[in-house]
Each structure stands twice: as C-alpha cells, then as structure tokens.
CSV table of C-alpha atoms in Angstrom, one decimal:
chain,number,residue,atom,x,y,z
A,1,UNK,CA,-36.2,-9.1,-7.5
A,2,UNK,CA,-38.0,-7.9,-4.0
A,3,UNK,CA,-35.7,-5.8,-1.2
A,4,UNK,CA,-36.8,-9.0,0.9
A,5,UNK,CA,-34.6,-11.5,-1.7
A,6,UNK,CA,-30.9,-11.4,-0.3
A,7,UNK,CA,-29.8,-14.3,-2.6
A,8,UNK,CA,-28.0,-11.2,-4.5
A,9,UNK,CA,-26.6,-9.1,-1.4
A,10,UNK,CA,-23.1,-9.3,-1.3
A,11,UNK,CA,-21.4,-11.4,0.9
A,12,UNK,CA,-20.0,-10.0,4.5
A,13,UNK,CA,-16.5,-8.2,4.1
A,14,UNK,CA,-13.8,-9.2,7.1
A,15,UNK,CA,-13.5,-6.7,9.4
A,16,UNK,CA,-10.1,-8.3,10.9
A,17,UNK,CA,-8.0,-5.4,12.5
A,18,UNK,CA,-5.2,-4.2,9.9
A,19,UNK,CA,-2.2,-5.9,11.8
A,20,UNK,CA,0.3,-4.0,14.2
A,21,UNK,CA,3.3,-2.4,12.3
A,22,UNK,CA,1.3,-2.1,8.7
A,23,UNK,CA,2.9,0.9,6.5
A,24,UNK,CA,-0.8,2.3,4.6
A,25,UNK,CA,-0.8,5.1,2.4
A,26,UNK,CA,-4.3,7.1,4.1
A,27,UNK,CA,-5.3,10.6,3.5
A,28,UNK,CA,-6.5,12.5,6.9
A,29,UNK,CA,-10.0,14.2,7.5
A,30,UNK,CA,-10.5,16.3,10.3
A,31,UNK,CA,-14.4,16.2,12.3
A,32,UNK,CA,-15.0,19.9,13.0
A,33,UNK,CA,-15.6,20.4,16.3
A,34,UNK,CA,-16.4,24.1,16.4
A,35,UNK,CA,-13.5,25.2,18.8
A,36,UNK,CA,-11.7,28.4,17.9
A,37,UNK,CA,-8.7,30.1,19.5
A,38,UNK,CA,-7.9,33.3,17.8
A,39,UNK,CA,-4.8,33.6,20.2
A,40,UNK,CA,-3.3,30.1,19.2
A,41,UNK,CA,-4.6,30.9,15.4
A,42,UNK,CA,-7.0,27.7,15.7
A,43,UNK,CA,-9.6,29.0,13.4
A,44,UNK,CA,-12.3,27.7,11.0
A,45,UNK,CA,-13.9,25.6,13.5
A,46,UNK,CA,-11.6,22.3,13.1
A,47,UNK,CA,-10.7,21.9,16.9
A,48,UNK,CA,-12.9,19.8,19.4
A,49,UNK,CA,-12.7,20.6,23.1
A,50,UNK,CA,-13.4,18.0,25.4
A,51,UNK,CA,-16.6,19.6,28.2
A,52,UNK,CA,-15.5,16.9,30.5
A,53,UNK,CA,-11.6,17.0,30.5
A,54,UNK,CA,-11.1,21.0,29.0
A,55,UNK,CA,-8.3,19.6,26.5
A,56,UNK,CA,-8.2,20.1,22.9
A,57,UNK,CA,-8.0,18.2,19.9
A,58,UNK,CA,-8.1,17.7,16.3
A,59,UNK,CA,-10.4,14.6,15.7
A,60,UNK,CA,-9.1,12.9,12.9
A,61,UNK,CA,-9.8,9.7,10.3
A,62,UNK,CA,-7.6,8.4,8.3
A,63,UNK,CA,-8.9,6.3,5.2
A,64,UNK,CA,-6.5,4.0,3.4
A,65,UNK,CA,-5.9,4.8,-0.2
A,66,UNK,CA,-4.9,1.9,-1.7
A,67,UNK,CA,-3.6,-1.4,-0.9
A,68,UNK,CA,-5.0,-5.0,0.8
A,69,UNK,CA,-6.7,-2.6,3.1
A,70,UNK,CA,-8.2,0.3,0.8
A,71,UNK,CA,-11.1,1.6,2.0
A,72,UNK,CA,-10.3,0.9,5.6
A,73,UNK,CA,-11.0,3.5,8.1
A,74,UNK,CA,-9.3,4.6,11.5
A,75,UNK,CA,-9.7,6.8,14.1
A,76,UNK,CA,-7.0,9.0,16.1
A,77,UNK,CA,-6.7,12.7,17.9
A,78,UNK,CA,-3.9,14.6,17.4
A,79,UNK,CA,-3.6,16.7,20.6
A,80,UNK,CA,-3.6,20.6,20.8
A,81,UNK,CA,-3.7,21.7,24.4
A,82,UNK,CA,-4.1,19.8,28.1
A,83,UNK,CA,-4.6,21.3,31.4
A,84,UNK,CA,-2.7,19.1,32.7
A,85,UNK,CA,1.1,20.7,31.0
A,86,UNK,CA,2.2,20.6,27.6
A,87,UNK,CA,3.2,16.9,26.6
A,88,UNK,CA,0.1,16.3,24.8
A,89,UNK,CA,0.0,19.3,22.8
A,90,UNK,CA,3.8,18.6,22.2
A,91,UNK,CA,2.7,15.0,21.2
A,92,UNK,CA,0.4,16.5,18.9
A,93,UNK,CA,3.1,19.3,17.4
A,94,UNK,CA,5.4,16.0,16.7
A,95,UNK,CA,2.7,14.1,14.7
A,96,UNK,CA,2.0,16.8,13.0
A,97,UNK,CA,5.7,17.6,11.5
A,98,UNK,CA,5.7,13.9,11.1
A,99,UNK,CA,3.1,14.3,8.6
A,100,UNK,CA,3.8,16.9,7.0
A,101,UNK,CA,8.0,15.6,6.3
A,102,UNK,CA,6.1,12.2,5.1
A,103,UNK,CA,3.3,13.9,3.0
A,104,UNK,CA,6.2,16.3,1.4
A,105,UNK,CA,8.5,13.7,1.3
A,106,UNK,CA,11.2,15.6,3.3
A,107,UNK,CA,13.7,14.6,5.1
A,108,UNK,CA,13.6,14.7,9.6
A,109,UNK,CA,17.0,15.8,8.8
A,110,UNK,CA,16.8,18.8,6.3
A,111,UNK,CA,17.0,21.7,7.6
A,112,UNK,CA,17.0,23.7,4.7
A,113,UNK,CA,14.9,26.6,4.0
A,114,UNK,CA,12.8,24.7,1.3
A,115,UNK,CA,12.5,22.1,4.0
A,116,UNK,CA,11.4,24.1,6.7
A,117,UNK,CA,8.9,26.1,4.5
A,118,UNK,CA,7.4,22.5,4.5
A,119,UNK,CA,6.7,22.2,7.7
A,120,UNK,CA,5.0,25.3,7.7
A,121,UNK,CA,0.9,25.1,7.4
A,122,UNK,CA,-1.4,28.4,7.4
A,123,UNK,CA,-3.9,26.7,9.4
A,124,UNK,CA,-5.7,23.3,9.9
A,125,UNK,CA,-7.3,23.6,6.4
A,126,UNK,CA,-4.1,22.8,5.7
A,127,UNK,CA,-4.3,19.2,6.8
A,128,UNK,CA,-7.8,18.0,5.9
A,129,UNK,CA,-7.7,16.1,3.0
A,130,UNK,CA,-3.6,15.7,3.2
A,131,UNK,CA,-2.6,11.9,2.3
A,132,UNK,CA,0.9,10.6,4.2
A,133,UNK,CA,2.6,7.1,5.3
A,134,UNK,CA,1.4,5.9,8.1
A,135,UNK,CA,2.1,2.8,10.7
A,136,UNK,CA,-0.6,0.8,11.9
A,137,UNK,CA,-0.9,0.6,16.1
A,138,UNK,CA,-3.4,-1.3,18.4
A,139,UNK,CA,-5.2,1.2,21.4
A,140,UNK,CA,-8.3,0.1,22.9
A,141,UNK,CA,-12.1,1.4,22.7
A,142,UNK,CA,-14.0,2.9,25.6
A,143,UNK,CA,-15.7,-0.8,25.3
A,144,UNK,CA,-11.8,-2.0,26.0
A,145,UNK,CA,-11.9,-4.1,22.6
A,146,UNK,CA,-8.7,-3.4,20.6
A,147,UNK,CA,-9.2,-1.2,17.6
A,148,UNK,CA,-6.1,-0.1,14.4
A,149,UNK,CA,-5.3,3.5,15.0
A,150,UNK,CA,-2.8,5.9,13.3
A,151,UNK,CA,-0.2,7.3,15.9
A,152,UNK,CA,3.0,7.8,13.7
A,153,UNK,CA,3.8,9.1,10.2
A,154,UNK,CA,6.4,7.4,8.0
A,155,UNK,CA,9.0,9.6,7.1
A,156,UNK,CA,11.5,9.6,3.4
A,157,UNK,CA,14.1,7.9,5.8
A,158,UNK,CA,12.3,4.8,5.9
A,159,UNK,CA,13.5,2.3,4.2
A,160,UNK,CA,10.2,1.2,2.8
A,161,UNK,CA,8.8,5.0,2.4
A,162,UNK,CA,9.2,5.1,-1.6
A,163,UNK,CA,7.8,2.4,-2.3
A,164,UNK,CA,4.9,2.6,-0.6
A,165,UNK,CA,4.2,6.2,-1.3
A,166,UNK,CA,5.3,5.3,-5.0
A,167,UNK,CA,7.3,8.6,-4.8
A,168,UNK,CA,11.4,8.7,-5.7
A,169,UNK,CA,13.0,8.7,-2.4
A,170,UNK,CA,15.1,11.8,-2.9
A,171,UNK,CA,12.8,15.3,-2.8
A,172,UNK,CA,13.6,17.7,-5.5
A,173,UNK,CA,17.0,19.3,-5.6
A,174,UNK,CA,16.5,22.7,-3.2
A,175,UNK,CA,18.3,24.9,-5.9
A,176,UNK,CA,14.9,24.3,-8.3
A,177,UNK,CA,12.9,26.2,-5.9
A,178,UNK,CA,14.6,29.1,-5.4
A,179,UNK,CA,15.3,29.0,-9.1
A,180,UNK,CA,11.8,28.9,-9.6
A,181,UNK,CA,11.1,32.2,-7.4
A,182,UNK,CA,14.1,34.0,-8.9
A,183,UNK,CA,12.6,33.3,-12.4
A,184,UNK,CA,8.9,34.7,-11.4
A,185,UNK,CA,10.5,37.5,-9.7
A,186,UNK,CA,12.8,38.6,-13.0
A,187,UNK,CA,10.3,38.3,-15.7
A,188,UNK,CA,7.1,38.9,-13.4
A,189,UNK,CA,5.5,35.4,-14.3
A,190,UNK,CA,3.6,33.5,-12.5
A,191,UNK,CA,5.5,30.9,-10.7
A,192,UNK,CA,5.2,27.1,-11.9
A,193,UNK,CA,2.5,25.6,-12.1
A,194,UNK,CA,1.4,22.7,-9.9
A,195,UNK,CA,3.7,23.0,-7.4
A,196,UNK,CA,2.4,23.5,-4.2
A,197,UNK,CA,2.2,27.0,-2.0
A,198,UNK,CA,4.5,25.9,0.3
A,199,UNK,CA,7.3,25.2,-2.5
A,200,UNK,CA,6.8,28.4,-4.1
C-alpha cells in the first residue's frame, strides 16, 4: 500500500454541533497565556491578557470523556478581570464554584466546612486537568457561524447529575472527614490515602 492509495483511509467523522442543552462529562485544560498577577495570586503563567481589550482570562478546552460525543472538543474563557467593572470577573468567579461543587460533587447548598474547603483551590493548577458536568450552549465564531461551547457546570442538585457523572448523588457524610483528620492527628499517621487535598 502507497500514501497515495486512500481505499483504506477511514471514512470522514460528522462534525454536527453537540446539540443545545447536552449534559457531557469533559475534563478542562487551560492554554497558558503567560499573564501573572502576583497581587491577585494568578501565577504559573495560566492567564491570557487580551493586547487589544486589557481584560483577562483563563482560555479553556474542554474535551468530552465519554459518551456519543467522546472525544469532542470545545472552546470557552472563563473571565478574570475587565476594565470595563467587575461582572465578567464575577461571571468567571461563578463558573468557577460551579465547577468545582460539580467536580466534588457538592452541594450549591452546603455550606459546611468540608463543603467550603471544596471550593477552595491553591491556584489555577488547580483546575487544569479537572473533569466536571457540563451543559452544552451555542455562541458564535468571529466568522459568525455557531459553534458548542461550555458556559455552565452541572451541579449534584441536578436531577440527571449522578448518572451522568456515574457518582452516588449524596457526597460523603461530613463527620468522615473530620474523623479522618482527628485520627492523623492522635496517632500521628498519615491521613487516608486517596482522598484528595482539599478533603483532608
């Protein structure tokens, strides 16, 4: 067989947008854009700032993990700062919890102190690489054709959260973790294994 033989290539995949409202499990890489804010703790090079418009983002993909649509990629920035006031960086701030109660499975609800140390990230780092729920929505390409974005998280109050993230739909009970801490503290163990920083 010669390169110049495409009797064997595979046939053309559809590249049909993902349709509005679609729940897709995807896991979130962030595009370094070599911004750094010491002041705002932005570090490690993952915010973009726009030359034209002086505002600043975290350019994102998301990748669905499994499904009809595994494989499929998006495109969406979750905003930092604006010159023109604080809505989009409050936008941003919103998506951002919203990911993180879908990616912990935590209730928008809980306020407890296991809940609210979920919330909690050290830095962007943080949220490369983190999978959550996420809806499907239309916007429009600088060309003006439509393409699938990710603008919301699914949160555990969803009906249809656990069985698309395949997770039970209640979290832990909240008395583990702090039982968990009290028993590293007492006997000077290591805490348990494979549970994550933030639930230590």
């Amino acid at each position: 067989m010669t390169y110049f033989d495409f009797n064997s290539a595979s046939e053309q995949t559809s590249f049909d947008l993902i349709p509005k409202g679609t729940l897709v499990r995807v896991r979130m890489t962030i595009k370094p854009g070599g911004f750094d804010d010491a002041s705002q703790g932005w570090t490690g090079g993952y915010a973009t700032r726009s030359s034209s418009t002086g505002s600043v983002y975290l350019n994102c993909e998301f990748v669905v993990t499994d499904g009809e649509f595994a494989r499929r990629k998006m495109w969406s920035l979750i905003g930092l700062h604006s010159p023109k006031g604080p809505e989009w960086a409050n936008m941003g701030r919103t998506m951002v919890k919203a990911i993180l109660n879908s990616a912990r499975n935590v209730q928008p609800s809980d306020n407890s102190q296991a809940a609210q140390n979920a919330r909690r990230i050290s830095g962007f780092a943080d949220l490369d690489g983190i999978e959550f729920l996420g809806k499907v929505d239309w916007d429009k390409d600088q060309n003006g054709q439509d393409k699938a974005v990710i603008k919301a998280a699914v949160t555990p109050d969803h009906k249809d959260y656990a069985a698309a993230m395949g997770a039970p739909r209640a979290p832990a009970p909240v008395s583990a973790v702090p039982a968990a801490n009290a028993y590293a503290q007492a006997t000077g163990r290591a805490p348990v294994p494979g549970r994550p920083s933030w639930a230590q």
